[in-house]
Amino acid sequence: MAALCRGRHRWKRTHCLRVFTRNLTAKYDYDLVVIGGGSGGLACSKEAQLGQKVAVLDYVEPSAKTKWGLGGTCVNVGCIPKKLMHQAALLGTAVKDAKKYGWQISGTVCHDPTMAEAIQNHVRSLNWGHRVQLQDKVKYLNIKGSLLDEHTVKGLTKAGKETVLTAKNIVIATGGRPKYPTNIPGAMEHGITSDDIFWLKKSPGKVALECAGFLTGIGLDTTVMVRSIALRGFDQQMAGLVTDYMEAYGTKFAWKCVPKRVDKLSSGALQVTWTNTQTGAEQKDTYDSLLWAVRAPETKALGLDKLGIQLNKETGKLIVGADESTSVPNIYAFGDISEGRPELTPTAIKAGKLLARRLAGQSTELMDYDNVATTVFTPLEYGCVGLSEEEAEKRHGKDGIEIYHAFYKPLEFTVAERDASQCYIKQVVCERGGDQKILGLHFTGPNAGEVTQGFAMGFCGATYSHLLQTVGIHPTCAEEVVKVSITKRSGLDATVTGC
Amino acid sequence: MAHRLLVRRMWTLSVKDIRCLSTSTAASSSFSTSLQSAKTRVSFLSPSRTLPHTLPLTSRREVSFNVQDNEDFTERVINSELPVLVDFHAQWCGPCKILGPRLEKAIAKQKGRVAMAKVDIDDHTDLAIEYGVSAVPTVIAMRGGDVVDHFVGIKDDDELDSFVSKVIGQ
């Protein structure tokens, strides 16, 4: 009897509550059901629970080799492990620089797989943290959700047990997953994706830009095969500087090459055959590991076609309005799964919170997707906010914009005798006269993320004269942003020297 | 066969009960002989010793163990006659690795008067959430299925000794 009482709190609370609410005149089990427990889904559900009954469904369909806990891509196989591995690579470079600064480091410094476990432990602590944050606020269900109709979600547990939930509003925030190219024989059996790279117990042999960057940084021979251009959608001049630096740093690039097949050799190595689209030649080489760095939205198991939810045919993403609504009323989508949105965690979090407030009737504020700052954490980091040069030219015409730019050398690189030829700042400014409102800011250099963040704040309405009025912090790389004075149009040498 | 069955039933009772049983039961000679042998066999057992695995048992006497699943938790913690300290820990938690051995030491000092159940919160997340664990290490003390005490974070050896003594009721 005593045992039974203790177990009381173990009964499925929702089961009792669901029956209870059904017996009252409440129409739905929940006010809001969020499918997807990643950056966006969790932010939305936690914001919504103030005043509403919310459930969040999170389920990870393991890729061929790996599975993980609550938190989505960012926490488990994205931003977090990526940045930590990037840091590992930076430290490797720092150790080399250290010798030039007088540190006595004997022997060669090499990298071992203990990093992977340390990173995984941190990720697990975040999984737990997210779980605790939901407790008592949001109903968390580790089930695979799919839509039955506009107010009904079906959930499937790992064991195959089915649950059905009804909700007034449904939000889809399932994000993206890496995509194995199905048309390339051997791709799936022999390759891994970024899902797996962060969880490998032993280091891979050879691997897209951030992954390739940190893999090179920890001492692995890495090649990046690029179909057409790198960093599509980003300012291409800046993308070029990033890849130039990586090539100088030791990463190999196979430009304009398309993989054709992957075979496993008797030695265990992988032989990749590809076509060089420039020369037309077919080439092959062997590698220890192959990483597919292409992503696609996670929509196939959702049952969207049944409800007639519109998708972009090319990308497969959900077409959404400015308020995150889909073509079906009371079903919303945001984050990586929605068309035309930046694939970033902070935008998903903010959009999720604003959506939750709108659904609760607390606000009408829409998410502003313009002027979102972002950083690519390649060995030479690239931070940007606002428009690329290409986009600014498209909108305002080449004559309508002024571009201030400068190459600079981080002070720390001097003693370390490091090449700084790709450290560069570009401000894309509108209106050659008048206010000179700043449209875009681009920065390559160490700590680009830290540098760009502050400038992002000034972006709504910042003008060139504001920048000129700002006093720089010395000696930093960031101060170079406020000192830029040479225009592209002038044709003058933009290599700025000394203080 | 009957003899073996009788012995098995004896083992599921607490030592105290068997002592009472052996003095008060009036039975046939065969019964009393078997009781005698059962008693000897039971007294041969002490909680800290591992039991011969030829005979299946419903309650085990290991002092410190890892919880396998919810049923295991019910059986060995909630239904335990001994007070049990439940150590909620995680692989990624540095302080847990310090507290763990200290707890083992404190438990061992009590020579079988208290047991310790170890729960990895990543393997048993729902159980940890159910008991309100948010930070680790969290140690909860249970007696007769009730939570009687708890603490969060590291304690030194003396603090642990007094915590454990309090739980046992000394």
XYZ file of C-alpha atoms in Angstrom:
669
model
C 0.000 0.000 0.000
C 2.806 2.331 0.928
C 4.492 1.585 -2.378
C 1.313 2.464 -4.231
C 1.085 5.865 -2.566
C 4.653 6.677 -3.402
C 4.042 5.760 -6.982
C 1.076 8.102 -7.203
C 3.057 10.941 -8.732
C 4.274 8.530 -11.310
C 0.914 8.135 -12.990
C 0.756 9.893 -16.294
C -0.451 13.276 -15.107
C -1.473 14.210 -18.596
C -3.624 11.145 -18.915
C -5.682 12.179 -15.918
C -5.656 15.824 -16.920
C -6.630 15.024 -20.469
C -9.599 13.016 -19.370
C -10.472 15.826 -16.963
C -10.389 18.529 -19.598
C -12.307 16.367 -22.042
C -15.035 15.999 -19.493
C -15.222 19.757 -19.057
C -16.292 21.673 -22.086
C -12.684 22.463 -23.185
C -12.386 21.634 -26.831
C -8.687 20.802 -27.140
C -6.083 18.964 -25.053
C -3.656 21.848 -25.450
C -3.743 25.496 -26.443
C -0.502 24.974 -28.338
C 1.449 21.968 -29.542
C 4.954 22.577 -30.843
C 6.524 19.905 -32.992
C 10.283 20.149 -32.627
C 12.346 20.717 -29.497
C 15.215 22.705 -30.939
C 16.237 26.339 -30.527
C 12.973 27.622 -31.988
C 10.575 25.039 -30.615
C 11.789 25.297 -27.039
C 11.827 29.106 -27.045
C 8.303 29.221 -28.439
C 6.865 26.673 -26.026
C 8.483 28.199 -22.953
C 7.216 31.657 -23.889
C 3.745 30.337 -24.619
C 3.286 28.517 -21.349
C 2.709 31.797 -19.532
C -1.042 31.526 -19.540
C -1.442 28.665 -21.962
C -1.344 24.887 -21.867
C 1.563 23.831 -24.052
C 3.147 20.587 -25.175
C 6.391 20.200 -27.066
C 7.195 17.088 -29.055
C 10.818 16.293 -29.681
C 12.108 13.174 -31.358
C 15.401 12.453 -32.979
C 15.326 9.950 -35.783
C 18.887 8.725 -35.601
C 20.928 9.306 -38.724
C 22.554 6.077 -39.800
C 25.018 6.243 -36.951
C 24.085 8.719 -34.216
C 21.271 9.953 -31.988
C 21.076 12.634 -29.279
C 18.945 14.387 -26.631
C 16.657 17.410 -26.239
C 17.740 20.745 -27.690
C 17.780 20.290 -31.426
C 20.531 20.835 -33.954
C 22.190 23.832 -32.298
C 22.825 22.119 -28.981
C 23.634 18.622 -30.214
C 25.104 18.730 -33.705
C 25.409 22.390 -34.599
C 26.500 25.677 -33.087
C 27.611 24.396 -29.696
C 29.868 21.469 -30.602
C 30.971 23.389 -33.706
C 32.176 26.403 -31.748
C 33.943 24.193 -29.199
C 35.748 22.322 -31.948
C 36.585 25.635 -33.609
C 38.062 26.711 -30.289
C 40.099 23.500 -30.146
C 41.525 24.324 -33.561
C 42.267 27.930 -32.562
C 44.115 26.693 -29.499
C 46.228 24.513 -31.751
C 47.232 27.606 -33.701
C 47.780 29.505 -30.456
C 50.195 26.833 -29.269
C 52.233 27.325 -32.440
C 52.136 31.117 -31.974
C 53.101 30.702 -28.319
C 56.588 29.583 -29.224
C 57.145 32.900 -30.995
C 56.000 34.700 -27.862
C 58.664 33.013 -25.790
C 56.884 29.941 -24.429
C 59.085 26.870 -24.211
C 57.021 24.076 -25.652
C 58.999 20.913 -26.210
C 58.259 18.386 -28.887
C 55.373 18.374 -31.285
C 51.935 19.129 -29.950
C 49.308 16.784 -31.305
C 45.599 16.344 -30.809
C 43.782 13.314 -29.389
C 40.120 12.251 -29.251
C 39.533 13.225 -25.611
C 38.105 16.477 -26.968
C 35.101 14.644 -28.358
C 34.102 13.262 -24.987
C 34.553 16.587 -23.244
C 32.322 18.270 -25.829
C 29.723 15.509 -25.651
C 29.615 15.844 -21.876
C 28.884 19.535 -22.198
C 26.158 18.818 -24.739
C 24.589 16.273 -22.383
C 24.549 18.831 -19.603
C 22.652 21.154 -21.941
C 20.161 18.386 -22.826
C 19.496 18.008 -19.127
C 19.256 21.768 -18.581
C 16.608 22.088 -21.284
C 14.656 19.196 -19.798
C 14.644 20.820 -16.373
C 13.530 24.158 -17.811
C 10.440 22.539 -19.305
C 9.457 20.800 -16.099
C 6.172 22.013 -14.599
C 5.786 24.533 -17.392
C 5.539 22.663 -20.645
C 4.520 19.078 -21.288
C 7.488 17.396 -22.926
C 6.869 14.311 -25.003
C 9.633 12.290 -26.583
C 7.505 11.229 -29.515
C 7.582 11.694 -33.274
C 4.827 14.091 -34.211
C 2.866 14.233 -37.441
C -0.292 16.050 -38.443
C -3.634 14.291 -38.781
C -5.664 17.452 -39.307
C -5.475 21.181 -38.432
C -6.054 20.477 -34.761
C -4.763 16.970 -34.298
C -1.258 15.658 -33.889
C -0.352 12.019 -33.825
C 2.676 10.991 -31.795
C 4.707 7.825 -32.117
C 7.070 6.646 -29.386
C 10.332 4.839 -30.117
C 8.552 1.598 -29.212
C 5.829 2.315 -31.737
C 3.079 3.290 -29.297
C 0.633 5.901 -30.626
C -0.758 8.961 -28.861
C -3.161 11.521 -30.225
C -3.239 15.153 -29.086
C -5.548 17.937 -30.055
C -4.516 21.570 -30.041
C -5.978 24.962 -30.799
C -2.771 25.978 -32.582
C 0.068 23.887 -33.957
C 3.607 25.114 -34.588
C 6.062 23.249 -36.764
C 9.679 23.837 -35.819
C 11.359 20.648 -36.902
C 14.314 22.319 -38.566
C 16.660 20.629 -40.982
C 18.822 17.556 -41.154
C 21.836 16.658 -43.239
C 20.943 15.086 -46.509
C 22.667 12.089 -48.027
C 22.765 12.426 -51.800
C 20.698 9.473 -52.924
C 21.890 9.575 -56.512
C 25.514 8.852 -55.636
C 26.206 5.136 -55.183
C 27.951 4.436 -51.917
C 27.126 7.859 -50.462
C 24.950 6.640 -47.622
C 26.775 3.470 -46.632
C 30.235 4.944 -46.587
C 29.689 8.575 -45.680
C 28.922 10.471 -42.499
C 27.344 13.858 -41.970
C 27.780 16.706 -39.533
C 25.346 14.790 -37.292
C 28.054 12.235 -36.776
C 31.210 14.348 -36.840
C 30.605 15.727 -33.387
C 30.008 12.304 -31.888
C 32.775 10.252 -33.472
C 34.876 8.362 -31.004
C 37.921 8.286 -33.197
C 38.981 11.049 -35.524
C 37.821 10.903 -39.120
C 40.352 11.133 -41.918
C 39.327 13.756 -44.507
C 35.788 16.277 -44.656
C 32.308 21.704 -45.491
C 33.929 24.984 -44.387
C 33.601 25.157 -40.618
C 34.031 21.380 -40.246
C 36.910 21.386 -42.702
C 38.410 24.322 -40.829
C 38.479 22.805 -37.383
C 39.457 19.401 -38.703
C 42.466 20.988 -40.389
C 43.121 22.892 -37.184
C 43.380 19.728 -35.125
C 45.862 18.304 -37.584
C 43.797 16.267 -40.030
C 44.352 16.263 -43.775
C 41.081 17.668 -45.076
C 39.690 18.404 -48.548
C 36.517 20.348 -49.322
C 34.739 19.474 -52.545
C 32.663 22.382 -53.816
C 30.108 22.010 -56.602
C 30.013 25.694 -57.546
C 30.661 28.431 -54.969
C 31.390 28.579 -51.279
C 29.108 30.324 -48.782
C 26.209 30.848 -51.166
C 24.109 33.845 -50.164
C 27.014 35.545 -48.443
C 29.096 38.375 -49.865
C 31.290 36.579 -52.355
C 34.369 38.763 -51.949
C 34.333 37.914 -48.242
C 33.711 34.237 -48.989
C 36.801 34.307 -51.198
C 38.928 35.739 -48.391
C 37.681 33.017 -46.050
C 38.549 30.203 -48.436
C 41.892 31.812 -49.410
C 42.840 31.820 -45.751
C 41.778 28.210 -45.350
C 43.871 27.189 -48.337
C 46.879 28.980 -46.890
C 46.083 27.319 -43.550
C 46.244 23.839 -45.071
C 42.730 22.869 -46.153
C 42.567 21.559 -49.702
C 39.773 22.590 -52.037
C 38.408 20.746 -55.039
C 36.547 23.547 -56.806
C 33.740 22.976 -59.294
C 33.795 19.215 -58.689
C 30.798 16.948 -58.453
C 31.079 13.564 -56.709
C 29.956 10.601 -58.757
C 30.426 7.513 -56.598
C 31.961 6.241 -53.384
C 33.497 2.794 -53.054
C 35.019 1.103 -50.077
C 38.388 -0.472 -50.757
C 39.647 -3.657 -49.150
C 42.005 -1.551 -47.045
C 38.961 0.123 -45.497
C 39.688 3.433 -47.197
C 37.051 5.166 -49.286
C 37.623 5.877 -52.932
C 35.738 8.881 -54.219
C 35.233 9.375 -57.938
C 34.257 12.811 -59.167
C 33.891 14.936 -62.260
C 35.742 18.200 -62.567
C 33.051 20.299 -64.250
C 35.611 22.795 -65.551
C 37.841 20.331 -67.338
C 35.290 17.564 -67.771
C 37.843 15.096 -66.442
C 36.986 12.289 -64.077
C 39.252 12.010 -61.063
C 39.501 9.811 -58.031
C 41.286 9.767 -54.713
C 41.134 7.887 -51.439
C 40.077 9.176 -48.042
C 39.462 7.756 -44.574
C 36.127 9.470 -44.076
C 33.594 11.272 -46.163
C 31.331 13.951 -44.767
C 28.220 15.145 -46.618
C 27.636 18.758 -45.699
C 24.285 19.422 -47.344
C 21.121 20.102 -45.379
C 17.434 19.704 -46.112
C 14.240 20.569 -44.191
C 12.782 17.823 -42.003
C 9.281 17.567 -43.451
C 8.752 14.141 -44.929
C 7.276 12.444 -41.891
C 5.020 15.341 -40.901
C 2.012 14.509 -43.058
C 1.945 17.997 -44.589
C 0.660 16.984 -48.005
C -2.481 15.543 -46.406
C -3.393 18.981 -45.128
C -2.367 20.819 -48.244
C 0.344 22.881 -46.563
C 2.296 24.692 -49.273
C 5.969 23.942 -49.690
C 8.604 25.550 -51.870
C 9.168 22.953 -54.579
C 12.882 23.603 -54.874
C 13.904 23.714 -51.238
C 11.123 21.655 -49.696
C 10.631 24.285 -47.000
C 7.250 25.520 -45.783
C 6.021 28.749 -47.328
C 5.142 31.174 -44.534
C 3.765 34.646 -44.123
C 5.370 37.470 -42.190
C 3.584 36.182 -39.089
C 4.944 32.661 -39.536
C 1.543 31.322 -40.686
C 1.339 28.532 -43.251
C -1.308 28.043 -45.911
C -3.471 26.307 -43.285
C -4.980 28.529 -40.600
C -3.796 27.873 -37.008
C -0.756 25.967 -38.247
C 2.475 27.951 -38.086
C 6.096 27.231 -38.982
C 9.364 28.980 -38.287
C 13.089 28.378 -38.024
C 15.150 26.349 -40.472
C 12.009 24.648 -41.790
C 10.483 27.806 -43.209
C 11.304 29.313 -46.581
C 13.359 32.457 -46.910
C 14.520 32.601 -43.310
C 18.141 32.676 -42.133
C 19.153 29.287 -40.760
C 20.248 30.684 -37.438
C 19.491 29.933 -33.798
C 18.962 33.502 -32.529
C 16.415 34.311 -35.242
C 14.544 31.078 -34.526
C 14.494 31.867 -30.804
C 13.269 35.423 -31.296
C 10.712 34.458 -33.932
C 9.457 31.670 -31.670
C 8.973 33.980 -28.716
C 7.185 36.629 -30.773
C 4.938 33.988 -32.319
C 4.037 32.641 -28.885
C 3.096 36.113 -27.703
C 0.965 36.724 -30.764
C -0.836 33.389 -30.362
C -1.562 34.218 -26.746
C -3.005 37.532 -27.877
C -0.405 39.432 -25.881
C 1.219 41.273 -28.755
C 1.117 41.879 -32.508
C 4.852 42.368 -33.010
C 6.284 40.558 -36.022
C 9.821 39.241 -36.350
C 12.219 41.528 -38.208
C 14.505 39.339 -40.305
C 16.529 42.206 -41.708
C 19.837 43.303 -40.265
C 20.494 40.005 -38.557
C 24.154 39.675 -37.650
C 25.883 36.371 -38.202
C 29.369 34.881 -38.142
C 30.966 32.007 -39.987
C 33.401 30.321 -37.630
C 35.995 29.267 -40.119
C 39.680 29.418 -39.094
C 39.593 33.061 -40.161
C 36.198 34.109 -38.826
C 33.824 36.180 -40.900
C 31.190 38.342 -39.274
C 28.582 40.343 -41.105
C 25.388 42.289 -40.624
C 23.161 43.781 -43.288
C 23.469 43.524 -47.055
C 26.217 41.933 -49.103
C 27.840 44.042 -51.805
C 25.940 42.083 -54.464
C 22.580 42.633 -52.796
C 23.235 46.337 -52.171
C 24.215 46.806 -55.815
C 21.079 45.031 -56.902
C 18.844 47.225 -54.771
C 20.527 50.622 -55.173
C 22.653 50.343 -58.301
C 26.450 50.453 -58.371
C 26.416 54.261 -58.445
C 24.045 54.501 -55.548
C 26.391 52.935 -53.071
C 29.749 53.794 -51.592
C 31.986 51.087 -50.212
C 34.580 51.898 -47.607
C 37.137 49.180 -47.057
C 40.456 48.394 -45.478
C 42.887 45.553 -45.010
C 44.415 45.509 -41.551
C 46.832 43.457 -39.531
C 45.816 42.253 -36.072
C 48.561 43.289 -33.659
C 48.771 39.756 -32.268
C 49.731 38.399 -35.679
C 52.903 40.474 -35.818
C 55.026 38.690 -33.239
C 53.517 35.388 -34.258
C 54.603 36.114 -37.851
C 51.198 35.169 -39.126
C 49.973 36.167 -42.529
C 47.157 38.683 -42.286
C 46.455 39.207 -45.965
C 42.844 38.138 -45.595
C 42.015 40.322 -42.604
C 39.656 42.834 -44.089
C 36.768 45.161 -43.343
C 34.143 46.307 -45.778
C 31.356 48.757 -45.140
C 28.717 48.968 -47.795
C 27.187 52.380 -47.563
C 24.220 53.819 -49.359
C 24.065 57.370 -50.725
C 27.338 58.868 -51.629
C 26.146 62.153 -50.198
C 23.642 62.890 -47.497
C 23.326 60.679 -44.448
C 25.272 57.738 -45.884
C 23.201 55.144 -44.104
C 25.154 51.928 -43.624
C 23.629 48.957 -45.443
C 26.120 46.244 -44.699
C 29.181 45.601 -42.573
C 31.610 42.782 -43.253
C 34.600 41.808 -41.168
C 37.118 38.994 -41.437
C 39.536 38.509 -38.597
C 39.979 36.971 -35.181
C 36.922 37.052 -32.920
C 34.737 38.294 -35.772
C 31.605 37.273 -33.878
C 32.531 39.357 -30.833
C 33.417 42.319 -33.036
C 30.296 42.255 -35.179
C 27.803 41.888 -32.337
C 28.220 45.412 -31.015
C 27.966 46.979 -34.437
C 24.754 45.066 -35.116
C 23.040 47.151 -32.464
C 23.793 50.353 -34.245
C 22.477 49.018 -37.484
C 18.970 50.295 -37.375
C 19.640 53.759 -38.695
C 23.408 53.926 -38.336
C 25.152 56.219 -40.801
C 28.775 56.573 -41.867
C 29.065 59.776 -39.863
C 27.996 57.889 -36.721
C 30.890 55.545 -37.292
C 33.295 58.430 -37.806
C 32.124 59.930 -34.541
C 32.795 56.713 -32.647
C 36.097 56.533 -30.852
C 37.840 53.196 -31.249
C 39.198 50.961 -28.517
C 42.917 50.555 -28.870
C 44.586 48.220 -29.663
C 41.811 46.021 -31.034
C 40.752 44.719 -34.420
C 37.282 46.144 -33.845
C 38.551 49.716 -33.850
C 39.548 49.290 -37.479
C 35.827 49.299 -38.298
C 35.387 52.862 -37.113
C 38.565 54.001 -38.821
C 37.767 52.895 -42.370
C 38.077 55.796 -44.817
C 39.219 54.566 -48.251
C 36.516 53.944 -50.845
C 36.562 51.153 -53.419
C 35.626 53.707 -56.008
C 38.841 55.666 -55.410
C 40.923 52.695 -56.413
C 43.440 53.580 -53.712
C 45.393 50.885 -51.957
C 43.335 49.739 -49.025
C 46.215 48.260 -47.080
C 46.202 50.448 -44.013
C 49.360 50.513 -41.981
C 50.263 51.122 -38.350
C 48.636 53.280 -35.729
C 11.281 -29.642 -3.017
C 9.131 -28.505 -0.142
C 12.263 -27.909 1.859
C 13.696 -25.719 -0.837
C 10.466 -23.758 -1.165
C 10.384 -23.160 2.538
C 13.902 -21.884 2.532
C 13.118 -19.479 -0.276
C 10.168 -18.025 1.580
C 12.318 -17.574 4.649
C 14.758 -15.507 2.721
C 12.192 -12.981 1.630
C 11.362 -12.151 5.237
C 13.565 -9.819 7.157
C 16.135 -11.283 9.490
C 14.118 -10.011 12.458
C 11.016 -11.909 11.324
C 12.912 -15.134 10.919
C 14.290 -14.844 14.404
C 10.737 -14.458 15.700
C 9.514 -17.278 13.482
C 12.104 -19.798 14.656
C 11.247 -19.298 18.356
C 7.470 -19.180 18.140
C 6.538 -21.782 15.545
C 5.399 -25.173 16.781
C 5.661 -27.636 13.999
C 6.338 -31.186 12.982
C 9.856 -32.429 13.516
C 10.618 -32.280 9.870
C 9.341 -28.744 9.723
C 11.363 -27.653 12.719
C 14.481 -29.265 11.357
C 14.026 -27.463 8.131
C 13.398 -24.273 10.052
C 16.582 -24.819 11.929
C 18.525 -25.331 8.811
C 16.799 -22.311 7.280
C 17.716 -20.210 10.277
C 21.299 -21.317 10.050
C 21.326 -20.534 6.422
C 19.798 -17.112 7.013
C 22.149 -16.192 9.829
C 24.964 -17.191 7.568
C 23.864 -14.332 5.379
C 24.743 -10.799 6.217
C 23.456 -7.851 4.240
C 26.844 -6.817 2.982
C 27.703 -10.200 1.519
C 26.701 -11.150 -1.954
C 24.296 -14.044 -2.112
C 24.968 -17.356 -3.854
C 23.462 -16.936 -7.281
C 22.131 -20.467 -7.458
C 19.017 -19.461 -5.534
C 16.884 -16.679 -7.024
C 15.856 -13.975 -4.577
C 13.321 -11.211 -4.530
C 15.326 -8.782 -2.424
C 19.065 -8.295 -2.771
C 21.422 -7.091 -0.163
C 24.127 -5.171 -2.028
C 24.896 -1.984 -0.196
C 25.652 0.165 -3.215
C 24.166 -0.431 -6.645
C 23.231 1.216 -9.955
C 19.515 1.524 -10.620
C 18.620 -0.327 -13.834
C 15.072 0.847 -14.493
C 11.840 1.992 -12.818
C 10.933 -1.484 -11.592
C 14.391 -1.861 -10.116
C 13.977 1.485 -8.351
C 10.603 0.447 -6.897
C 11.924 -2.861 -5.717
C 15.279 -1.834 -4.312
C 14.629 1.714 -3.146
C 10.954 2.281 -2.445
C 10.369 -1.219 -1.118
C 13.679 -1.472 0.670
C 13.605 -2.239 4.372
C 16.833 -0.372 4.766
C 17.069 3.366 4.471
C 18.463 4.185 1.017
C 20.462 7.157 -0.187
C 19.724 7.872 -3.822
C 22.684 9.498 -5.567
C 21.512 11.353 -8.697
C 24.612 11.952 -10.796
C 25.737 12.494 -14.389
C 28.752 11.581 -16.453
C 29.340 15.221 -17.304
C 29.212 16.447 -13.731
C 32.613 17.041 -12.164
C 31.426 17.480 -8.530
C 29.522 14.166 -8.827
C 32.819 12.369 -9.395
C 34.111 13.848 -6.134
C 30.991 13.145 -4.089
C 30.532 9.572 -5.338
C 33.517 7.981 -3.601
C 32.844 9.998 -0.437
C 29.312 8.642 -0.302
C 30.566 5.094 -0.808
C 32.921 5.577 2.113
C 30.202 6.955 4.373
C 27.875 4.098 3.462
C 30.541 1.446 4.004
C 31.148 2.782 7.522
C 27.574 1.941 8.436
C 28.149 -1.756 7.699
C 24.904 -2.541 6.037
C 22.505 -0.317 7.936
C 21.981 1.889 4.894
C 22.136 1.261 1.156
C 22.948 3.523 -1.765
C 21.188 3.578 -5.122
C 23.007 5.360 -7.953
C 20.900 6.969 -10.671
C 22.504 8.315 -13.845
C 20.152 11.162 -14.787
C 20.882 10.843 -18.515
C 19.825 7.175 -18.457
C 16.891 7.754 -16.114
C 15.793 11.291 -16.919
C 12.114 10.795 -16.070
C 12.948 9.346 -12.674
C 15.215 12.264 -11.876
C 12.610 14.786 -13.009
C 9.967 13.009 -10.948
C 12.036 13.484 -7.815
C 12.541 17.140 -8.583
C 16.227 16.943 -9.399
C 17.465 20.041 -11.167
C 21.157 20.302 -10.320
C 23.555 17.445 -9.779
C 24.768 15.898 -7.580
C 21.504 15.620 -5.650
C 21.238 13.032 -2.909
C 17.874 12.106 -1.467
C 17.410 9.859 1.568
C 14.493 7.473 1.532
C 13.052 5.418 4.328
C 10.020 3.192 3.872
C 9.391 4.735 0.493
C 9.325 8.315 1.827
C 11.815 11.055 1.171
C 13.150 11.989 4.605
C 16.079 14.233 3.701
C 18.128 15.519 0.801
C 20.999 17.751 -0.204
C 22.414 19.237 -3.383
C 26.099 19.659 -4.160
C 29.229 18.370 -2.460
C 29.629 17.614 1.225
C 32.800 16.677 3.038
C 33.306 13.400 4.904
C 32.158 14.656 8.305
C 29.032 16.274 6.901
C 28.227 13.062 5.055
C 28.712 10.937 8.179
C 26.280 13.057 10.153
C 23.810 13.124 7.268
C 23.874 9.350 7.023
C 23.594 8.883 10.790
C 20.564 11.135 10.845
C 18.945 9.109 8.084
C 19.487 5.841 9.898
C 18.055 7.418 12.998
C 20.979 7.400 15.352
